[in-house]
Amino acid sequence: MTKLTEMVQWQDLNNNANEVKNASLRELFKDKRRAEKLTIKNEKLKLYFDYSKNIITDETMQLLIKLARSCDINGYAKKMFMGEKINWTENRPVLHTALRNRSNSPVYVDGNDVMPEINNVLSKMKDFTDKLRSGEWTGVTGEKITDVVNIGIGGSDLGPKMVCEALKFYADGPSVHFVSNVDGADIDETMKRLNPGATLFIVASKTFTTQETLTNANTAKDWIVDKLGIESVKKHFIALSTNKSAVEEFGIDSENMFEFWDFVGGRYSLWSAIGISISCSIGFDKFEELLSGAHEMDKHFLNEPYETNIPVIMALLGIWNNNFLGCETHAIFPYSYYLSKLPAYLQQADMESNGKSVNRDGEMVDYQTAPIIWGEPGTNGQHSFYQLVHQGAKIIPADFIGLVNPPKKVGNHHEKLMANFFAQTEALAFGLNKDEIVDTGEKLIPYKTFSGNRPTNSILLDELTPYTLGVLIAAYEHKIFTQGIIWGLDSFDQWGVQLGKTLASKILPELTGEEMGEHDCSTSALINRFNAS
Ligand code: F6P
């Protein structure tokens, strides 16, 4: 395989970056057609994607598209959708796309169609959700379930939590809570507000071996058993997992286990049984609309030419800013209260997928990979860290995400919110020159100028529905996939989380009075300080 940095397409981009990096967006926008040329409007996806406020020229875009072609993004995408084992370090296919394959066309893994199994679990989810929401499924005391607690971490928490928050406007089922942290405060603060007789715990863990989740699940089980007796476990616990024997060993009836499979990565699992908390909250029909939105984006990603392919363009712009303009972070700024958890969700999706530095040939790469993803909802950020985004010494590319129509109109709040969105992207792009500053003494002029030329993407959803949310999440998933292919990474393993887990399990007995292990002097001193109290 030719090294990425030695490819002619990469070198052409390097040369282009040397010419373009000092270009001014004010100059580039003298082309009055720029916004029209660099915007993708897709009515079916109900999405408008304007990337004109990036430091790019027509030539940059042509070179980026050539890079995508030479890396065969579409060829790899087809392999993923068809169930080839593209997660090569774990020898697994990557089939979150099959979970939302609304066409129901067969998808084969080792010669077996996985769609019937997927459909079975979906219909089991529907059945359970309908019973829970209608009150047919009760707790052991006969009470209707009013509160559902999802116990999980990482992909078994962030996805469903983000979606439940994003679709809160549609919530008409039991209240949904999320417990993830092994800090006892998380479960304690949650349980103290709940009535055990009306509470259902969902233990969500792909492996069913994760320390945090099992610790929290055992604490919840002790609480339920203490209040309602051992027989109550089967009415108050369900499990979402790939590991049937561990679920049974925990004491959850296999009838109450909702299965998924190794071909679904944790951070891509909200479309699977891991999404049952979503379905409890908004109903199974709306959960299916979420799947439909993602499926529509899957078709777009597979079939649309690169030039108008939203995830491919998002990925290429990210590579441009990261690898050629030297930006180290990428911010996500939702201008929607409902999307407040999107940045945290995308941190795992992106950084756990592409936060790697060894390529397909097992070699260390000599270029940057995943950026640091961070962000907060829009106007709140404006009153804290946007100072740095506008005038700091670092350039921070950002995705601004907003809604044309809010789920509910409240006075003129939405106009005010979106005026801020549009103003911020305008200010970041075009800045303020010293001769445009009025009413200021000479001395303050340098402090009050804005350099501009700070790249942003503007993403407008027509509205926030399960469908458009599915579209948006899948767009980011495929952006991450595309970047992983270009960087030559396995985006679907996560070996980087192992070492810390191993060391924590070695240290745990040292904190509970057993013998001290060998450590560096800093770690030993910290453990001694903890043990001395
Ligand atoms: O430790 C990282 C990780 O494996 C994530 O990839 C995953 O989403 C999370 O832990 C939770 O894993 P599980 O669902 O197996 O409990």
XYZ file of C-alpha atoms and ligand atoms in Angstrom:
549
model
C 0.000 0.000 0.000
C 1.405 3.437 -0.919
C 1.891 5.546 2.179
C -0.867 8.142 2.456
C 1.569 11.051 2.719
C 3.441 9.825 -0.364
C 0.336 9.666 -2.535
C 0.311 12.244 -5.280
C -3.209 13.313 -4.235
C -1.941 14.034 -0.712
C 1.044 15.982 -2.003
C -1.164 18.011 -4.330
C -3.305 18.912 -1.345
C -0.190 19.946 0.576
C 0.787 22.272 -2.258
C -2.741 23.617 -2.429
C -2.729 24.245 1.335
C 0.440 26.333 0.999
C -1.352 28.546 -1.501
C -4.743 28.655 0.194
C -3.970 28.798 3.899
C -3.619 32.578 3.930
C -6.590 33.167 1.641
C -9.268 35.424 2.990
C -12.894 34.425 3.146
C -13.785 38.045 2.356
C -11.916 37.651 -0.927
C -13.307 34.189 -1.649
C -16.846 35.445 -1.068
C -16.466 38.004 -3.830
C -17.696 35.076 -5.903
C -21.415 35.662 -5.348
C -22.190 32.077 -6.269
C -19.921 30.616 -3.605
C -22.666 29.750 -1.103
C -24.788 28.150 -3.790
C -21.835 26.109 -5.112
C -20.740 24.968 -1.674
C -24.115 24.014 -0.214
C -25.839 20.639 -0.421
C -29.617 20.768 -0.093
C -31.370 17.467 0.155
C -35.154 17.592 0.496
C -35.532 13.871 1.165
C -33.066 14.109 4.033
C -34.647 17.424 5.145
C -31.145 18.740 5.522
C -29.227 21.803 4.314
C -25.436 21.684 4.555
C -23.506 24.869 3.817
C -19.728 24.437 3.867
C -18.862 27.631 2.023
C -17.313 29.248 5.108
C -14.291 26.914 4.994
C -10.879 28.057 3.761
C -11.171 26.200 0.487
C -11.106 27.006 -3.219
C -12.688 25.120 -6.116
C -9.307 23.478 -6.638
C -9.142 22.348 -3.001
C -12.485 20.608 -3.379
C -11.444 18.933 -6.617
C -8.249 17.642 -4.982
C -10.128 16.406 -1.929
C -12.563 14.514 -4.143
C -9.601 12.961 -5.976
C -8.252 11.834 -2.609
C -11.621 10.210 -1.784
C -11.575 8.434 -5.150
C -8.055 7.159 -4.770
C -8.915 5.800 -1.302
C -11.975 4.011 -2.759
C -14.403 5.242 -0.116
C -17.395 3.824 -1.973
C -15.730 0.429 -2.388
C -15.065 0.211 1.352
C -18.590 1.440 2.143
C -20.018 -1.386 0.047
C -17.834 -3.869 1.911
C -19.201 -2.567 5.217
C -22.842 -2.718 4.117
C -22.356 -6.217 2.684
C -20.972 -7.666 5.898
C -17.297 -8.074 4.984
C -15.021 -8.301 8.015
C -13.659 -4.771 7.785
C -12.925 -4.684 11.535
C -9.745 -6.630 10.871
C -8.155 -6.548 14.332
C -11.236 -8.316 15.739
C -12.097 -10.214 12.560
C -15.682 -8.906 12.599
C -18.102 -7.376 10.121
C -19.498 -3.935 10.936
C -23.235 -3.959 10.470
C -24.994 -1.189 12.373
C -26.402 -0.356 8.933
C -28.229 -3.722 8.865
C -30.047 -2.788 12.092
C -31.826 0.004 10.212
C -32.059 -1.722 6.851
C -35.690 -0.830 6.240
C -35.565 -2.356 2.762
C -35.090 -5.697 4.507
C -32.849 -6.933 1.675
C -30.665 -9.821 2.876
C -27.309 -9.067 4.528
C -25.005 -12.051 4.818
C -22.448 -12.839 7.487
C -20.537 -16.065 6.829
C -23.285 -17.108 4.405
C -26.209 -16.469 6.795
C -28.738 -13.672 6.324
C -28.777 -11.629 9.551
C -32.029 -9.775 8.747
C -34.443 -12.395 10.207
C -32.637 -12.263 13.576
C -32.616 -8.474 13.540
C -36.335 -8.386 12.730
C -37.084 -10.859 15.525
C -35.394 -8.672 18.106
C -37.150 -5.587 16.750
C -40.519 -7.272 17.102
C -39.635 -8.445 20.632
C -38.703 -4.822 21.444
C -42.019 -3.600 20.049
C -43.962 -6.133 22.035
C -42.190 -5.295 25.272
C -42.363 -1.539 24.745
C -46.089 -1.637 23.955
C -46.786 -3.688 27.080
C -44.669 -1.443 29.279
C -46.187 1.781 27.987
C -49.766 0.531 28.172
C -49.365 -0.756 31.717
C -49.885 -4.392 30.756
C -46.360 -5.085 32.034
C -46.368 -4.201 35.717
C -43.924 -4.466 38.578
C -44.226 -7.269 41.104
C -46.644 -5.219 43.206
C -48.940 -4.715 40.207
C -47.950 -1.059 39.783
C -47.500 0.469 36.342
C -43.855 1.204 35.504
C -43.351 4.964 35.709
C -39.532 5.079 35.659
C -37.011 3.269 33.539
C -33.308 3.347 34.481
C -30.767 2.468 31.802
C -27.577 1.217 33.433
C -24.737 1.206 30.910
C -21.628 3.135 29.922
C -19.957 4.354 26.718
C -21.970 3.206 23.730
C -24.486 1.533 26.037
C -25.285 4.932 27.537
C -24.289 7.902 25.361
C -26.342 7.011 22.272
C -29.692 6.272 23.940
C -29.161 9.134 26.414
C -28.477 11.621 23.622
C -31.478 10.433 21.586
C -33.895 10.422 24.560
C -32.846 13.989 25.314
C -33.069 15.055 21.664
C -36.563 13.592 21.299
C -37.832 14.616 24.736
C -40.510 16.714 23.037
C -42.119 13.457 21.825
C -41.732 11.599 25.141
C -45.033 10.180 26.335
C -43.890 7.030 28.133
C -42.227 6.399 31.487
C -39.493 8.805 32.628
C -36.104 7.589 31.498
C -32.959 7.902 33.637
C -29.375 7.023 32.807
C -26.783 5.739 35.258
C -23.265 5.217 33.951
C -20.587 6.307 36.411
C -19.172 3.788 38.901
C -19.152 6.655 41.391
C -21.857 5.467 43.805
C -23.351 8.949 43.785
C -24.740 8.375 40.289
C -26.969 5.408 41.179
C -27.671 6.641 44.688
C -28.927 10.045 43.521
C -31.088 8.314 40.899
C -32.586 5.645 43.145
C -33.409 7.938 46.008
C -36.096 9.623 43.914
C -37.667 6.365 42.688
C -40.409 4.068 43.845
C -39.007 0.505 43.539
C -42.438 -0.962 42.765
C -42.760 1.280 39.670
C -39.144 1.118 38.448
C -37.634 -0.990 35.684
C -33.856 -1.359 35.343
C -32.358 -1.954 31.917
C -28.873 -3.427 32.192
C -27.246 -2.432 28.909
C -23.876 -3.967 28.181
C -22.654 -5.537 24.973
C -20.094 -7.686 26.778
C -21.848 -7.880 30.161
C -18.402 -7.735 31.744
C -17.966 -3.975 32.148
C -17.015 -3.183 35.755
C -18.962 0.070 36.032
C -22.179 -1.387 34.640
C -22.107 -4.610 36.636
C -21.312 -2.736 39.852
C -24.264 -0.386 39.305
C -26.526 -3.266 38.251
C -25.676 -5.231 41.403
C -26.372 -2.194 43.573
C -29.749 -1.758 41.836
C -30.506 -5.460 42.271
C -29.688 -5.328 46.000
C -32.036 -2.344 46.323
C -34.907 -4.045 44.499
C -34.415 -7.346 46.358
C -34.237 -5.514 49.664
C -37.495 -3.640 48.981
C -39.485 -6.246 47.026
C -37.838 -9.651 47.505
C -35.789 -11.871 45.207
C -38.788 -12.888 43.075
C -39.143 -9.302 41.892
C -35.969 -9.367 39.756
C -37.749 -10.865 36.757
C -40.315 -8.052 36.657
C -37.885 -5.224 37.371
C -34.804 -6.080 35.293
C -34.223 -6.593 31.612
C -30.861 -6.977 29.836
C -29.512 -5.815 26.487
C -26.451 -7.802 25.568
C -24.584 -10.193 23.311
C -23.614 -12.365 26.301
C -26.488 -14.674 27.252
C -24.647 -16.765 29.837
C -23.434 -13.708 31.788
C -26.979 -12.268 31.747
C -28.368 -15.516 33.172
C -25.609 -15.698 35.754
C -26.570 -12.182 36.905
C -30.089 -13.501 37.491
C -32.022 -11.954 34.607
C -34.447 -14.291 32.883
C -33.281 -14.987 29.291
C -36.907 -14.201 28.262
C -36.151 -10.656 29.363
C -32.916 -10.403 27.429
C -32.827 -8.466 24.169
C -30.017 -9.692 22.039
C -27.615 -8.000 19.698
C -24.471 -9.197 18.018
C -20.711 -8.810 17.750
C -21.128 -7.128 14.388
C -22.555 -4.080 16.177
C -19.898 -1.854 17.758
C -20.816 -0.356 21.158
C -20.664 3.246 19.895
C -22.828 2.293 16.901
C -25.411 0.363 18.907
C -28.261 2.802 19.586
C -30.076 1.304 16.576
C -30.090 -2.134 18.232
C -31.733 -3.428 21.414
C -29.526 -0.832 23.160
C -32.151 1.659 21.941
C -34.949 0.116 24.022
C -34.950 3.060 26.458
C -35.684 5.308 23.446
C -38.551 3.074 22.454
C -39.908 3.091 26.048
C -39.813 6.873 26.065
C -41.264 7.786 22.645
C -42.857 4.521 21.503
C -41.726 1.892 19.034
C -43.253 3.612 15.963
C -41.108 6.667 16.551
C -38.064 4.464 17.195
C -38.707 2.996 13.743
C -38.810 6.524 12.271
C -35.352 7.089 13.735
C -34.178 3.924 11.952
C -35.815 5.129 8.717
C -33.952 8.441 8.843
C -30.643 6.654 9.320
C -31.480 4.248 6.499
C -32.194 7.175 4.168
C -28.753 8.583 4.999
C -27.217 5.126 4.407
C -28.666 5.113 0.879
C -27.405 8.647 0.286
C -23.905 7.699 1.460
C -23.822 4.617 -0.775
C -25.326 6.109 -3.915
C -24.657 9.827 -4.058
C -21.652 11.054 -6.068
C -18.834 12.268 -3.815
C -19.389 15.891 -4.903
C -22.840 15.990 -3.271
C -22.377 13.267 -0.690
C -22.860 14.937 2.698
C -20.826 12.549 4.914
C -18.022 12.356 2.349
C -17.793 16.149 2.098
C -17.928 16.506 5.910
C -15.087 13.985 6.163
C -12.955 15.637 3.491
C -13.342 19.079 5.075
C -12.326 17.573 8.411
C -9.221 16.081 6.812
C -8.429 19.399 5.140
C -8.654 21.360 8.395
C -6.871 18.705 10.434
C -4.135 17.416 8.137
C -3.459 20.376 5.874
C -4.355 23.472 7.897
C -3.105 22.037 11.207
C -6.281 22.434 13.309
C -6.222 20.102 16.286
C -9.801 20.211 17.504
C -13.251 20.219 15.978
C -16.160 21.801 17.797
C -19.820 20.812 17.713
C -22.173 23.683 18.530
C -25.837 22.684 18.499
C -28.245 25.637 18.434
C -30.935 23.451 19.923
C -31.541 22.776 23.582
C -32.643 19.272 22.638
C -29.282 18.469 21.020
C -27.299 19.343 24.145
C -25.863 15.832 24.476
C -24.745 15.559 20.853
C -21.149 16.763 21.482
C -20.578 14.124 24.200
C -22.065 11.434 21.973
C -19.849 12.449 19.046
C -16.781 12.464 21.273
C -17.068 8.718 21.699
C -18.228 8.084 18.135
C -15.275 9.947 16.633
C -12.452 9.719 19.169
C -12.944 6.043 20.051
C -13.242 5.207 16.344
C -10.354 7.174 14.877
C -8.201 8.053 17.893
C -5.527 5.663 16.650
C -2.080 5.819 15.097
C -1.364 2.400 13.576
C -2.513 1.760 10.005
C -3.726 -1.261 8.038
C -0.127 -2.422 7.537
C 0.544 -2.325 11.268
C 2.750 0.770 10.924
C 2.735 3.993 12.903
C 1.228 6.766 10.818
C 3.120 9.986 10.131
C 0.044 12.225 9.997
C -2.692 13.385 12.332
C -5.824 11.264 12.811
C -9.013 12.021 14.819
C -9.309 15.602 16.029
C -10.307 16.385 19.600
C -14.094 16.666 19.481
C -15.703 19.011 21.948
C -18.602 21.405 22.237
C -21.614 22.715 24.070
C -24.962 24.077 22.998
C -24.725 27.315 21.081
C -25.721 30.426 22.940
C -24.387 29.154 26.273
C -20.960 28.721 24.661
C -21.139 32.264 23.312
C -21.041 33.541 26.878
C -18.066 31.434 27.926
C -15.508 29.955 25.507
C -16.412 31.650 22.195
C -13.874 34.382 23.075
C -11.143 31.864 22.192
C -13.006 30.631 19.122
C -13.124 34.229 17.769
C -9.817 35.683 18.895
C -7.663 32.887 20.329
C -4.330 31.860 18.841
C -5.834 28.518 17.788
C -8.119 27.971 14.827
C -11.131 25.857 15.751
C -13.272 24.517 12.915
C -16.850 24.092 14.088
C -20.141 22.538 13.025
C -23.089 24.802 13.795
C -26.286 22.743 13.888
C -29.734 24.348 14.004
C -33.396 23.854 13.189
C -35.509 25.796 10.716
C -38.656 24.999 12.718
C -38.486 24.214 16.448
C -40.710 21.401 17.775
C -42.685 24.072 19.636
C -42.847 27.791 19.026
C -42.334 29.799 22.231
C -42.722 33.545 21.578
C -39.812 34.731 19.425
C -37.185 32.580 21.182
C -36.376 30.611 18.061
C -35.727 33.698 15.936
C -33.376 35.003 18.642
C -31.587 31.656 18.877
C -31.067 31.386 15.136
C -30.070 35.040 14.787
C -27.188 34.141 17.090
C -26.295 31.067 14.987
C -26.158 33.103 11.766
C -24.332 36.010 13.425
C -21.649 33.781 14.913
C -20.813 31.999 11.665
C -20.737 35.350 9.867
C -18.452 36.886 12.503
C -16.122 33.887 12.529
C -15.777 33.936 8.757
C -15.436 37.636 8.060
C -14.207 39.178 11.314
C -13.886 42.903 11.835
C -11.102 45.009 10.314
C -9.480 47.867 12.158
C -11.046 50.465 9.850
C -14.503 49.046 10.581
C -14.198 49.682 14.303
C -16.016 52.784 15.413
C -15.892 54.903 18.554
C -12.666 53.517 19.957
C -9.375 55.040 20.941
C -6.331 54.058 18.842
C -4.888 51.936 21.667
C -7.816 49.542 21.848
C -8.062 48.876 18.131
C -5.842 45.727 18.125
C -7.953 44.223 20.904
C -11.190 44.915 19.123
C -10.293 43.569 15.691
C -11.360 40.091 14.603
C -9.173 38.273 12.113
C -12.052 36.194 10.697
C -11.122 33.220 8.459
C -12.315 30.769 11.103
C -13.939 27.819 9.327
C -17.453 26.634 10.057
C -20.047 24.287 8.582
C -23.711 25.224 8.924
C -26.129 22.316 9.194
C -29.844 23.114 9.162
C -32.450 20.433 9.799
C -35.945 21.392 8.601
C -37.247 20.176 11.959
C -36.171 17.921 14.813
C -38.026 14.611 14.479
C -36.956 10.997 15.001
C -36.424 10.836 11.222
C -34.166 13.901 10.918
C -32.239 12.905 14.030
C -31.582 9.496 12.428
C -30.354 11.295 9.302
C -28.002 13.513 11.320
C -26.474 10.756 13.459
C -25.892 8.491 10.452
C -24.240 11.396 8.592
C -21.679 11.698 11.387
C -21.193 7.910 11.526
C -20.347 7.849 7.825
C -18.149 10.927 8.118
C -16.128 9.067 10.756
C -16.052 5.931 8.570
C -14.777 7.905 5.557
C -12.012 9.546 7.560
C -10.985 6.184 9.026
C -10.662 4.722 5.524
C -8.528 7.634 4.310
C -6.292 7.457 7.399
C -6.032 3.662 6.963
C -7.391 2.908 10.438
C -9.585 0.188 11.893
C -12.354 2.505 13.139
C -14.202 -0.324 14.861
C -11.845 -1.626 17.541
C -10.849 0.166 20.765
C -7.681 -1.448 22.124
C -6.700 1.882 23.656
C -9.198 1.434 26.496
C -7.669 -1.841 27.745
C -4.517 -0.856 29.637
C -6.311 1.435 32.090
C -8.925 -1.276 32.777
C -6.216 -3.889 33.500
C -4.311 -1.604 35.848
C -7.511 -0.593 37.697
C -8.328 -4.230 38.393
C -4.802 -4.750 39.749
C -5.039 -1.676 41.978
C -8.533 -2.367 43.347
C -7.401 -5.030 45.888
C -4.732 -2.612 47.106
C -7.498 -0.177 48.079
C -9.416 -2.791 50.027
C -6.698 -3.725 52.441
C -4.899 -6.442 50.521
C -1.190 -6.444 49.750
C 0.481 -3.484 48.004
C 1.674 -4.043 44.423
C 4.702 -2.608 42.677
C 4.190 0.875 41.236
C 6.113 3.986 40.352
C 6.691 6.294 43.338
C 3.893 8.706 42.331
C 1.190 6.022 42.034
C 2.349 4.329 45.269
C 2.188 7.627 47.156
C -1.331 8.297 45.863
C -2.503 4.836 46.941
C -0.863 5.274 50.365
C -2.571 8.640 50.821
C -5.948 7.059 49.973
C -5.366 4.070 52.268
C -4.200 6.237 55.177
C -7.587 7.933 55.514
O -14.286 0.529 27.354
C -14.830 1.034 26.183
C -16.076 0.290 25.818
O -15.771 -1.008 25.444
C -16.861 1.004 24.720
O -16.394 0.725 23.456
C -18.239 0.507 24.977
O -19.205 1.290 24.340
C -18.292 0.596 26.489
O -16.988 0.232 26.907
C -19.314 -0.271 27.165
O -19.148 -1.615 26.867
P -20.275 -2.673 27.162
O -21.475 -2.301 26.387
O -19.702 -3.991 26.745
O -20.555 -2.631 28.642
